[in-house]
Coordinates of C-alpha atoms in Angstrom, one line a residue:
M254 CA -34.2 -29.1 -29.3
R255 CA -34.7 -26.9 -26.3
N256 CA -32.3 -29.0 -24.2
I257 CA -29.6 -28.7 -27.0
S258 CA -30.0 -25.0 -27.0
V259 CA -29.7 -24.8 -23.2
F260 CA -26.6 -27.0 -23.4
I261 CA -25.0 -24.7 -26.0
F262 CA -25.8 -21.6 -24.0
L263 CA -24.2 -23.1 -20.9
L264 CA -21.2 -24.2 -22.9
I265 CA -20.8 -20.6 -24.1
L266 CA -21.0 -19.3 -20.5
V267 CA -18.4 -21.8 -19.3
Q268 CA -16.0 -20.8 -22.1
Q269 CA -16.5 -17.1 -21.3
N270 CA -15.8 -17.7 -17.6
F271 CA -12.9 -20.1 -17.8
S272 CA -11.1 -19.6 -21.1
I273 CA -8.5 -16.9 -21.2
S274 CA -7.1 -15.5 -24.4
P275 CA -3.3 -15.2 -24.9
D276 CA -3.6 -11.4 -24.7
E277 CA -5.4 -11.7 -21.3
N278 CA -2.7 -14.2 -20.1
E279 CA 0.0 -11.6 -21.0
K280 CA -1.9 -8.9 -19.2
L281 CA -2.3 -11.1 -16.1
D282 CA 1.4 -12.0 -16.2
L283 CA 2.3 -8.3 -16.5
L284 CA 0.0 -7.5 -13.5
Y285 CA 1.1 -10.3 -11.2
N286 CA 4.8 -10.1 -11.9
K287 CA 5.2 -6.3 -11.7
D288 CA 7.2 -4.8 -8.8
Y289 CA 4.8 -2.5 -6.9
Y290 CA 6.0 0.1 -4.5
S291 CA 2.9 -0.1 -2.3
S292 CA 3.4 -3.8 -1.6
S293 CA 6.2 -3.4 0.9
V294 CA 8.0 -0.9 3.1
L295 CA 11.1 -1.9 1.2
G296 CA 9.5 -0.7 -2.0
L297 CA 8.4 2.5 -0.4
V298 CA 12.0 3.2 0.8
R299 CA 13.0 2.9 -2.9
L300 CA 10.3 5.3 -3.9
L301 CA 11.4 7.8 -1.2
K302 CA 14.9 7.7 -2.6
L303 CA 13.4 8.3 -6.1
E304 CA 11.6 11.4 -4.8
Q305 CA 14.8 12.6 -3.1
E306 CA 16.7 12.2 -6.3
F307 CA 14.0 14.1 -8.2
M308 CA 14.0 16.9 -5.6
E309 CA 17.8 17.2 -5.8
N310 CA 17.7 17.5 -9.6
F311 CA 14.7 19.9 -9.4
T312 CA 16.6 22.1 -6.9
I313 CA 19.7 22.2 -9.1
Y314 CA 17.6 23.0 -12.1
T315 CA 15.7 25.8 -10.3
N316 CA 19.0 27.2 -9.1
V317 CA 20.3 27.3 -12.6
L318 CA 17.2 29.1 -13.8
Q319 CA 17.4 31.5 -10.8
E320 CA 21.0 32.2 -11.7
K321 CA 19.9 33.1 -15.2
V322 CA 17.2 35.4 -13.9
D323 CA 19.7 37.0 -11.5
N324 CA 22.1 37.7 -14.3
I325 CA 19.4 39.3 -16.5
N326 CA 18.3 41.4 -13.5
I327 CA 21.8 42.5 -12.8
Y328 CA 22.2 43.7 -16.4
L329 CA 18.8 45.4 -16.3
D330 CA 19.8 47.2 -13.1
T331 CA 22.8 48.8 -14.9
L332 CA 20.3 50.4 -17.3
T333 CA 18.2 51.9 -14.6
R334 CA 17.3 55.5 -15.4
S335 CA 14.4 57.9 -15.1
P336 CA 11.6 57.1 -17.5
H337 CA 11.4 59.2 -20.6
K338 CA 7.7 59.5 -21.0
T339 CA 7.5 62.4 -23.4
H340 CA 9.0 62.9 -26.8
K341 CA 10.8 65.9 -25.6
K342 CA 12.6 64.0 -22.8
R343 CA 13.5 61.2 -25.2
E344 CA 14.9 63.6 -27.7
K345 CA 16.9 65.3 -25.1
F346 CA 18.4 62.0 -23.9
V347 CA 19.5 60.8 -27.3
S348 CA 20.8 64.2 -28.2
N349 CA 23.8 63.5 -25.9
P350 CA 26.4 61.6 -28.0
L351 CA 27.4 59.4 -25.0
N352 CA 23.8 58.2 -24.6
A353 CA 23.3 57.8 -28.4
F354 CA 26.5 55.8 -28.7
G355 CA 25.5 53.5 -25.8
L356 CA 22.0 53.0 -27.2
I357 CA 23.3 52.0 -30.7
R358 CA 26.0 49.7 -29.3
R359 CA 23.6 47.9 -26.9
L360 CA 21.0 47.2 -29.5
H361 CA 23.7 46.1 -32.0
Q362 CA 25.8 44.0 -29.6
D363 CA 24.2 43.3 -26.2
W364 CA 20.5 42.7 -26.8
P365 CA 21.0 40.0 -29.4
K366 CA 23.3 38.2 -27.1
W367 CA 20.9 38.5 -24.2
Q368 CA 18.1 37.1 -26.4
N369 CA 20.3 34.1 -27.3
Y370 CA 21.1 33.7 -23.6
T371 CA 17.3 33.6 -22.7
K372 CA 16.8 30.9 -25.4
K373 CA 19.8 28.8 -24.3
P374 CA 18.6 25.6 -22.8
L375 CA 19.9 25.2 -19.2
G376 CA 19.8 22.3 -16.8
L377 CA 19.5 19.7 -19.5
L378 CA 21.4 17.2 -17.3
Q379 CA 18.8 17.7 -14.5
L380 CA 15.9 17.7 -16.9
N381 CA 17.0 14.3 -18.4
A382 CA 17.5 12.9 -14.9
M383 CA 14.0 14.0 -13.8
E384 CA 12.5 12.5 -17.0
E385 CA 14.3 9.2 -16.2
I386 CA 13.0 9.3 -12.6
L387 CA 9.4 10.0 -13.7
S388 CA 9.5 6.9 -15.9
K389 CA 9.7 4.9 -12.7
V390 CA 6.9 6.6 -10.7
P391 CA 3.9 4.6 -9.3
E392 CA 1.2 3.8 -11.8
S393 CA -2.5 3.8 -11.3
F394 CA -2.5 0.3 -9.8
D395 CA -0.1 1.4 -7.0
M396 CA -2.2 4.5 -6.4
N397 CA -5.4 2.4 -6.1
E398 CA -3.7 -0.1 -3.8
T399 CA -2.6 2.8 -1.5
L400 CA -6.1 4.2 -1.5
K401 CA -7.5 0.8 -0.6
A402 CA -4.8 0.5 2.1
M403 CA -5.8 3.9 3.7
H404 CA -9.4 2.8 3.6
R405 CA -8.5 -0.5 5.2
I406 CA -6.7 1.3 8.1
E407 CA -9.6 3.7 8.6
T408 CA -12.4 1.2 8.6
T409 CA -10.6 -1.7 10.5
Y410 CA -9.6 0.6 13.4
D411 CA -12.7 2.8 13.1
L412 CA -10.6 6.0 12.7
Q413 CA -12.1 9.4 11.9
A414 CA -11.2 11.4 8.9
K415 CA -10.5 14.5 11.0
D416 CA -8.1 12.6 13.2
I417 CA -6.2 11.0 10.3
A418 CA -6.0 14.3 8.4
S419 CA -4.5 16.0 11.5
G420 CA -1.9 13.2 12.0
L421 CA -3.7 11.5 14.9
L422 CA -3.5 7.7 14.4
Q423 CA -5.3 5.9 17.3
S424 CA -3.8 7.6 20.3
T425 CA -0.5 8.7 18.7
Q426 CA 0.0 12.2 17.3
F427 CA 2.4 12.5 14.4
N428 CA 3.9 15.6 12.9
Y429 CA 2.8 14.9 9.4
K430 CA -0.6 16.1 8.2
L431 CA -2.6 15.5 5.1
N432 CA -3.2 18.4 2.7
M433 CA -6.3 19.4 0.8
R434 CA -5.6 17.3 -2.3
D435 CA -4.8 14.2 -0.1
C436 CA -8.2 14.5 1.6
L437 CA -9.9 15.1 -1.8
A438 CA -8.4 11.9 -3.2
L439 CA -9.5 9.9 -0.2
A440 CA -13.0 11.5 -0.4
H441 CA -13.3 10.5 -4.1
H442 CA -12.2 6.9 -3.3
K443 CA -14.6 6.6 -0.4
F444 CA -17.4 7.6 -2.8
E445 CA -16.2 5.1 -5.5
V446 CA -16.4 2.2 -3.0
G447 CA -19.8 3.2 -1.6
Y448 CA -18.9 4.7 1.7
F449 CA -20.9 8.0 1.2
H450 CA -20.8 9.0 4.9
R451 CA -17.0 8.7 5.1
S452 CA -16.7 10.4 1.7
L453 CA -18.6 13.4 2.9
L454 CA -16.5 13.7 6.0
W455 CA -13.3 13.6 3.9
F456 CA -14.6 16.1 1.5
Q457 CA -15.6 18.5 4.3
E458 CA -12.1 18.0 5.7
A459 CA -10.6 18.9 2.3
L460 CA -12.7 22.1 2.2
S461 CA -11.6 23.1 5.7
L462 CA -7.9 23.0 4.7
T463 CA -6.5 26.1 3.0
T464 CA -4.1 25.5 0.1
E465 CA -0.7 26.8 1.1
L466 CA 0.3 27.3 -2.6
S467 CA -1.7 29.6 -4.7
Q468 CA 0.0 29.0 -8.1
D469 CA -2.1 28.5 -11.1
I470 CA -0.9 24.9 -11.6
I471 CA -2.1 23.9 -8.1
S472 CA -5.5 25.7 -8.6
N473 CA -5.9 24.0 -12.0
L474 CA -5.2 20.6 -10.5
K475 CA -7.7 21.1 -7.8
S476 CA -10.4 22.2 -10.3
L477 CA -9.7 19.1 -12.5
E478 CA -10.0 16.8 -9.5
L479 CA -13.2 18.5 -8.3
E480 CA -14.7 18.2 -11.8
A481 CA -13.8 14.5 -12.0
F482 CA -15.3 14.0 -8.5
A483 CA -18.5 15.9 -9.5
T484 CA -18.8 13.9 -12.7
S485 CA -18.6 10.6 -10.8
I486 CA -21.3 11.7 -8.3
I487 CA -23.7 13.1 -10.9
T488 CA -23.3 10.0 -13.1
R489 CA -24.0 7.8 -10.1
S490 CA -27.0 9.9 -9.1
I491 CA -28.5 9.5 -12.6
Y492 CA -28.0 5.8 -12.6
L493 CA -29.6 5.5 -9.1
S494 CA -32.6 7.5 -10.3
G495 CA -33.8 4.4 -12.3
Q496 CA -34.0 6.2 -15.6
S497 CA -33.3 4.0 -18.7
L498 CA -30.9 6.2 -20.5
S499 CA -28.0 5.5 -22.8
N500 CA -24.4 6.2 -21.8
K501 CA -24.4 9.0 -24.4
T502 CA -27.5 10.6 -23.0
I503 CA -26.1 10.4 -19.4
H504 CA -22.8 12.0 -20.6
K505 CA -24.8 14.9 -22.1
L506 CA -26.8 15.4 -18.9
V507 CA -23.6 15.4 -16.8
S508 CA -21.9 17.9 -19.1
S509 CA -24.9 20.2 -19.1
Q510 CA -25.0 20.2 -15.3
L511 CA -21.3 21.0 -15.1
K512 CA -21.2 23.5 -17.9
D513 CA -19.4 26.8 -16.9
A514 CA -19.2 25.5 -13.3
K515 CA -16.6 27.4 -11.3
Q516 CA -14.6 25.9 -8.5
K517 CA -17.1 27.1 -5.8
D518 CA -20.0 25.6 -7.9
L519 CA -18.2 22.3 -8.1
E520 CA -17.7 22.2 -4.3
E521 CA -21.4 23.0 -3.7
I522 CA -22.5 20.3 -6.2
I523 CA -20.3 17.6 -4.5
S524 CA -21.4 18.6 -1.0
S525 CA -25.1 18.5 -1.8
K526 CA -25.0 15.3 -3.8
L527 CA -22.9 13.5 -1.2
S528 CA -25.3 14.7 1.6
Q529 CA -28.2 13.4 -0.4
L530 CA -26.6 10.0 -1.1
N531 CA -25.6 9.6 2.5
K532 CA -29.1 10.4 3.7
E533 CA -30.6 7.8 1.2
S534 CA -28.1 5.1 2.4
K535 CA -28.7 5.5 6.2
N536 CA -30.1 1.9 6.5
A537 CA -28.2 0.5 3.5
S538 CA -24.8 -1.0 2.8
D539 CA -22.8 2.1 3.8
I540 CA -23.8 1.6 7.4
L541 CA -23.7 -2.2 7.4
K542 CA -20.1 -2.2 6.0
T543 CA -18.8 -0.3 9.0
N544 CA -20.2 -2.8 11.6
P545 CA -17.2 -4.4 13.3
N546 CA -16.5 -8.1 12.7
A547 CA -14.3 -10.4 14.8
H548 CA -11.2 -9.6 12.8
N549 CA -11.7 -5.8 13.3
I550 CA -12.5 -6.3 17.0
G551 CA -9.3 -8.2 17.4
C552 CA -7.3 -5.6 15.6
Q553 CA -8.7 -2.9 17.8
G554 CA -7.6 -4.9 20.9
L555 CA -11.1 -5.5 22.2
F556 CA -11.0 -9.2 22.7
P557 CA -11.5 -10.2 26.4
K558 CA -8.2 -11.0 28.2
P559 CA -7.8 -14.7 29.0
T560 CA -7.2 -15.5 32.7
N561 CA -6.1 -19.2 32.7
L562 CA -2.9 -19.0 30.6
S563 CA 0.7 -19.1 31.9
C564 CA 4.2 -18.1 31.0
R565 CA 7.2 -20.4 31.7
Y566 CA 10.6 -21.4 30.6
N567 CA 10.7 -24.4 28.2
S568 CA 13.8 -26.6 28.7
T569 CA 12.3 -30.0 27.7
T570 CA 11.7 -30.1 24.0
N571 CA 15.4 -30.4 23.1
M572 CA 18.5 -31.2 25.2
F573 CA 20.0 -27.9 24.1
L574 CA 17.2 -26.1 25.9
K575 CA 18.5 -27.3 29.3
L576 CA 21.4 -24.9 28.7
A577 CA 19.3 -22.1 27.1
P578 CA 15.7 -22.4 28.1
L579 CA 13.1 -20.4 26.1
K580 CA 10.6 -17.9 27.5
M581 CA 7.2 -19.2 26.3
E582 CA 3.8 -17.5 26.8
E583 CA 0.6 -19.4 26.2
M584 CA -1.8 -17.5 23.9
S585 CA -4.4 -20.3 23.8
R586 CA -4.5 -23.8 25.3
D587 CA -7.2 -25.2 23.0
P588 CA -6.2 -24.9 20.3
Y589 CA -2.6 -24.6 21.4
I590 CA -1.0 -21.3 20.4
V591 CA 2.3 -20.2 22.0
M592 CA 4.5 -17.1 21.8
V593 CA 8.2 -17.6 22.2
H594 CA 9.9 -14.4 23.5
D595 CA 13.3 -12.9 22.5
V596 CA 14.2 -15.8 20.2
I597 CA 15.7 -14.0 17.2
S598 CA 18.3 -11.2 17.5
D599 CA 18.8 -7.9 15.6
R600 CA 22.0 -9.5 14.2
D601 CA 19.9 -12.4 12.9
I602 CA 17.4 -10.0 11.3
E603 CA 20.2 -8.0 9.5
E604 CA 21.7 -11.2 8.3
M605 CA 18.2 -12.3 7.0
K606 CA 17.9 -9.1 5.0
G607 CA 21.4 -9.6 3.6
T608 CA 20.4 -13.0 2.1
I609 CA 17.6 -11.5 0.0
E610 CA 18.3 -11.3 -3.7
E611 CA 15.1 -10.0 -5.2
M612 CA 11.7 -10.1 -3.6
G613 CA 8.5 -10.8 -5.6
T614 CA 5.0 -9.6 -5.0
G615 CA 3.0 -11.9 -2.7
W616 CA -0.6 -12.4 -3.9
S617 CA -3.5 -14.1 -2.1
G618 CA -6.9 -15.2 -3.4
S619 CA -7.7 -16.3 -6.9
D620 CA -9.0 -14.8 -10.2
S621 CA -10.8 -11.4 -9.6
S622 CA -10.2 -11.6 -5.8
M623 CA -6.4 -11.5 -6.1
E624 CA -4.9 -9.1 -3.5
I625 CA -1.3 -8.0 -2.8
V626 CA -0.3 -9.1 0.7
A627 CA 3.4 -8.3 0.9
R628 CA 6.7 -8.6 -0.9
I629 CA 8.1 -12.1 -0.4
Y630 CA 11.3 -14.0 -0.9
W631 CA 11.9 -17.8 -0.5
E632 CA 15.2 -18.6 1.1
R633 CA 15.9 -21.9 -0.6
K634 CA 19.7 -21.9 -0.8
K635 CA 21.6 -23.5 1.9
S636 CA 23.2 -20.9 4.2
P637 CA 24.4 -20.6 7.8
F638 CA 21.4 -18.3 8.4
R639 CA 18.8 -20.7 7.1
D640 CA 20.4 -23.7 8.9
R641 CA 20.4 -21.8 12.2
I642 CA 16.8 -20.7 11.9
N643 CA 15.6 -24.2 11.0
Q644 CA 17.6 -25.6 13.9
L645 CA 16.0 -23.0 16.2
I646 CA 12.5 -24.0 15.0
S647 CA 13.3 -27.7 15.5
D648 CA 14.6 -27.0 19.0
I649 CA 11.4 -25.2 19.9
T650 CA 8.9 -27.6 18.4
G651 CA 10.7 -30.9 18.3
F652 CA 9.8 -31.3 14.6
K653 CA 12.0 -32.5 11.7
L654 CA 12.6 -29.9 9.0
E655 CA 15.3 -31.5 6.8
E656 CA 12.9 -32.5 4.0
F657 CA 11.6 -28.9 3.5
P658 CA 14.2 -26.4 4.7
A659 CA 13.0 -23.4 2.7
L660 CA 12.0 -20.2 4.7
Q661 CA 9.6 -17.5 3.5
L662 CA 10.7 -13.9 4.2
A663 CA 8.0 -11.2 3.9
N664 CA 7.8 -7.4 4.2
F665 CA 4.4 -5.8 4.3
G666 CA 3.5 -2.4 2.8
V667 CA 1.1 0.5 3.6
G668 CA -1.9 -1.0 5.4
G669 CA -0.5 -4.5 4.5
Y670 CA -2.7 -7.2 5.8
F671 CA -3.9 -10.8 5.2
K672 CA -7.6 -11.5 5.4
P673 CA -8.8 -14.5 7.4
H674 CA -7.5 -17.8 6.0
F675 CA -6.3 -21.3 6.8
D676 CA -2.7 -22.5 6.4
Y677 CA -3.8 -26.1 5.9
F678 CA -4.7 -27.2 2.4
S679 CA -5.9 -30.9 2.8
E680 CA -8.9 -30.3 0.6
R681 CA -6.7 -28.9 -2.2
L682 CA -4.1 -31.7 -2.2
T683 CA -5.8 -34.1 -4.6
K684 CA -6.8 -31.2 -6.9
D685 CA -3.7 -29.0 -7.1
D686 CA -0.8 -31.2 -6.0
A687 CA -1.4 -34.9 -6.6
D688 CA 2.4 -35.6 -6.3
N689 CA 2.7 -33.9 -2.9
T690 CA 5.2 -35.8 -0.8
L691 CA 5.2 -33.6 2.3
G692 CA 1.5 -33.8 3.4
D693 CA -0.5 -31.1 4.9
R694 CA 0.7 -28.1 6.9
I695 CA 0.0 -29.4 10.3
A696 CA 1.6 -26.4 12.1
S697 CA 2.8 -22.8 11.4
F698 CA 5.8 -20.9 12.9
I699 CA 6.3 -17.1 12.4
F700 CA 9.2 -15.0 13.5
Y701 CA 8.4 -11.3 13.9
A702 CA 11.5 -9.5 12.5
G703 CA 10.4 -5.9 12.1
E704 CA 9.5 -2.8 14.3
V705 CA 5.7 -2.4 14.2
S706 CA 4.4 0.2 16.7
Q707 CA 0.8 0.1 15.5
G708 CA -1.3 -2.6 13.9
G709 CA 0.0 -5.8 12.2
Q710 CA -1.3 -8.2 14.9
T711 CA -1.9 -11.8 14.1
V712 CA -5.6 -12.5 14.9
F713 CA -7.5 -15.8 15.4
P714 CA -11.0 -14.4 15.1
D715 CA -13.0 -17.6 16.0
I716 CA -11.2 -18.1 19.3
K717 CA -10.8 -14.4 20.1
V718 CA -6.9 -14.3 20.2
A719 CA -4.8 -11.4 19.0
V720 CA -1.0 -11.4 19.1
E721 CA 1.2 -8.3 18.9
P722 CA 4.0 -8.6 16.3
K723 CA 6.8 -7.8 18.8
K724 CA 10.2 -7.8 17.1
G725 CA 12.3 -10.8 18.2
N726 CA 9.4 -12.9 19.2
A727 CA 7.9 -16.0 17.4
L728 CA 4.4 -17.5 17.2
F729 CA 3.6 -21.2 16.9
W730 CA 0.3 -23.0 16.4
F731 CA -1.2 -26.2 15.1
N732 CA -3.4 -26.2 12.0
D733 CA -4.6 -29.8 12.3
F734 CA -6.0 -32.1 14.9
D735 CA -3.9 -35.1 16.0
D736 CA -5.4 -37.3 13.3
E737 CA -4.3 -34.8 10.6
T738 CA -7.8 -33.5 10.0
P739 CA -8.0 -29.7 9.6
D740 CA -8.8 -27.7 12.7
P741 CA -11.0 -24.8 11.5
R742 CA -10.3 -22.9 14.7
S743 CA -6.8 -22.2 13.2
L744 CA -8.5 -19.5 11.0
H745 CA -6.2 -16.5 11.3
S746 CA -5.6 -13.1 9.7
V747 CA -3.1 -10.2 9.8
C748 CA -4.4 -6.7 10.9
P749 CA -3.5 -3.8 8.6
V750 CA -0.1 -2.3 9.5
I751 CA -0.6 1.3 10.6
V752 CA 2.9 2.4 11.6
G753 CA 6.0 0.3 11.2
S754 CA 7.8 -2.2 8.9
R755 CA 6.3 -5.7 9.4
W756 CA 9.0 -8.3 8.5
T757 CA 8.3 -12.0 9.1
I758 CA 10.1 -15.3 8.6
T759 CA 7.5 -18.0 8.1
K760 CA 7.9 -21.8 8.3
W761 CA 5.1 -24.3 7.5
I762 CA 5.6 -27.7 9.1
H763 CA 4.4 -30.5 7.0
Y764 CA 2.9 -33.8 8.2
K765 CA 4.7 -36.6 6.4
P766 CA 8.3 -35.8 7.6
Q767 CA 6.9 -36.0 11.2
I768 CA 5.5 -39.5 10.8
F769 CA 7.8 -40.9 13.5
V770 CA 8.1 -37.8 15.6
K771 CA 4.4 -37.3 15.9
P772 CA 2.5 -40.3 14.6
C773 CA -1.1 -39.9 13.6
S774 CA -3.4 -40.8 16.5
T775 CA -7.0 -40.6 17.6
R776 CA -8.2 -37.0 17.7
F777 CA -7.8 -35.1 20.9
R778 CA -7.1 -31.6 21.8
K779 CA -3.5 -30.4 21.6
K780 CA -1.5 -30.4 24.8
S781 CA 1.3 -28.0 25.7
F782 CA 4.9 -29.0 25.4

C-alpha cells in the first residue's frame, strides 16, 4: 500500500512539473513571441524615436498651454491698477462713471468668456498622440531585462558604481551620467538579486546626487521608490530573522515600521538595513558571486597572450583565393580557431540590413532558464547577398553549403551576451530531431558586422582565447573532432556588449553534406588550412 501511495505522489509531482495548462501555454507564447526593446540595439533605436515623438508632442502641448497663460497674463496686465484696500478707496473708484461702466461691462462680457477660455481643452491632438505613444512604452519585462543587463555589465567587467554613475565605463569617459533615480533603481535591483554590497554602493551614490528638479511630482516619485525599497529590505530582514510569521503579520510589522516615515527616515532605514545585511553576508554568496570565472577573465582581457601563433595570407583553399588571398590570423592551433580579416565590406553589411523583413526575439536555455540573447532573422530566401556570403564562406573553408544555405542575422541589445555553450548537438539528435538529414554542426562561422567599441568578445573559456568583434572580420572554428565526436574545448560565450551595436552573420556547417569533402577519419587534432 505504501508503494502505491509513493507512486501516486511521484505521479502528481511529474504532472505538476511537466504538464502545462492551455492558459500557461498562452502566457508562454505571449512572453516568447513579444517584441522587446531591450533585446537589440535595433529595438532601442525604435524606442528612442518613440521618446523623440513624445517630446515633440509634449513640447507643442506645453507651448499651447504657455500661449494660453500668456494671453491671460496680457489681459490681466491691462487691468493693473493700485490696490483698493479700504472701503473708502473702493467707493471712490466706482463713483467714477467710466470705472463703473468698465466694471459692469467686464463682468458681464469679458470674464465669462475668459472662464470659458480657461476651460477650453487645448492640445487635444498632442494629448492623443502622447497617449498612443505611451501604449507602446516598455513593460516591466523590458525594465527587468535592462536592469539585469546593467548588472551583467557591472559584474562581468568588475566595474564600480561610482564610475558607472559618472559615465566612466572601463577607461572611457562618456558625457552621459546617471541621475539619482537611475542609481536608486539599480540599488533596489542589486538588493533583489542578493548583491547587498553593490546595492549599498549604488544607494550611497543615489544619496550623493542632488535632484535637479524640485517639483512635487519628482519628489513624490522618489518617496514612493524609497518606500518600496524600504519595504523590500524590512520584509527580507524579517524573513532572515527566522521567525515563523504569517505573511499578514509580516505585512503589519513592515507597515508599523514605516508608519509616518518621512523621506529622510526612509533613507536612514535603507542605509542601516543594507549595511547590516552586507556585514552579515561578508563570507556568504554576495562575495562568492563576484569572484571572476574564466568567462569574466576573458571578457576583461586578462587571458595570457599566446606566443606560438601566426598570421598569413591564405591562397590555397580555393582557386579564387590565388587572385584574392585572405588575411588569416590564428587564434588557436589546437583546437583550430582562425580569424579572417577584412572579409566583409560596409556595403555588404548595409545590404544585409536591407534584406531583413522582421526580426524575432532570440531565446536561449529552456523552461525557467530562458534568456533573451538578441533579435534574430533567418535569411532563408535566395538572394544575391545570401549567395555571395555562402560562396565566401565556402571559399574560406572549402566546405559545401548548398544543402543548408540559410544564414542567421543577429543584433544584440543592452548588455547582450550569450553564456558558455556548445554549438554541436549530437546528444540531442536522437531526442529532438530523429529526421535530421544534415548531421551535427561540425564547425561554426561568424561574421562581425557591427561597430562594438567595448565588450562583445567571443570567448573560449576552457582554452583561454578571447576574440574582439572587429567589424568586417570573421571567426571560424571546429566544434567536432575528425571522427565527428564533439570537442568540448569548443565551449564558447559572448561577453556583454558595453558600448556599440553587435551585428553578426552566423553560419553553422553540418557534417553530412561534407561527407566527400571531409570524410570521417580517425580522431586527431585539427590542422590548419
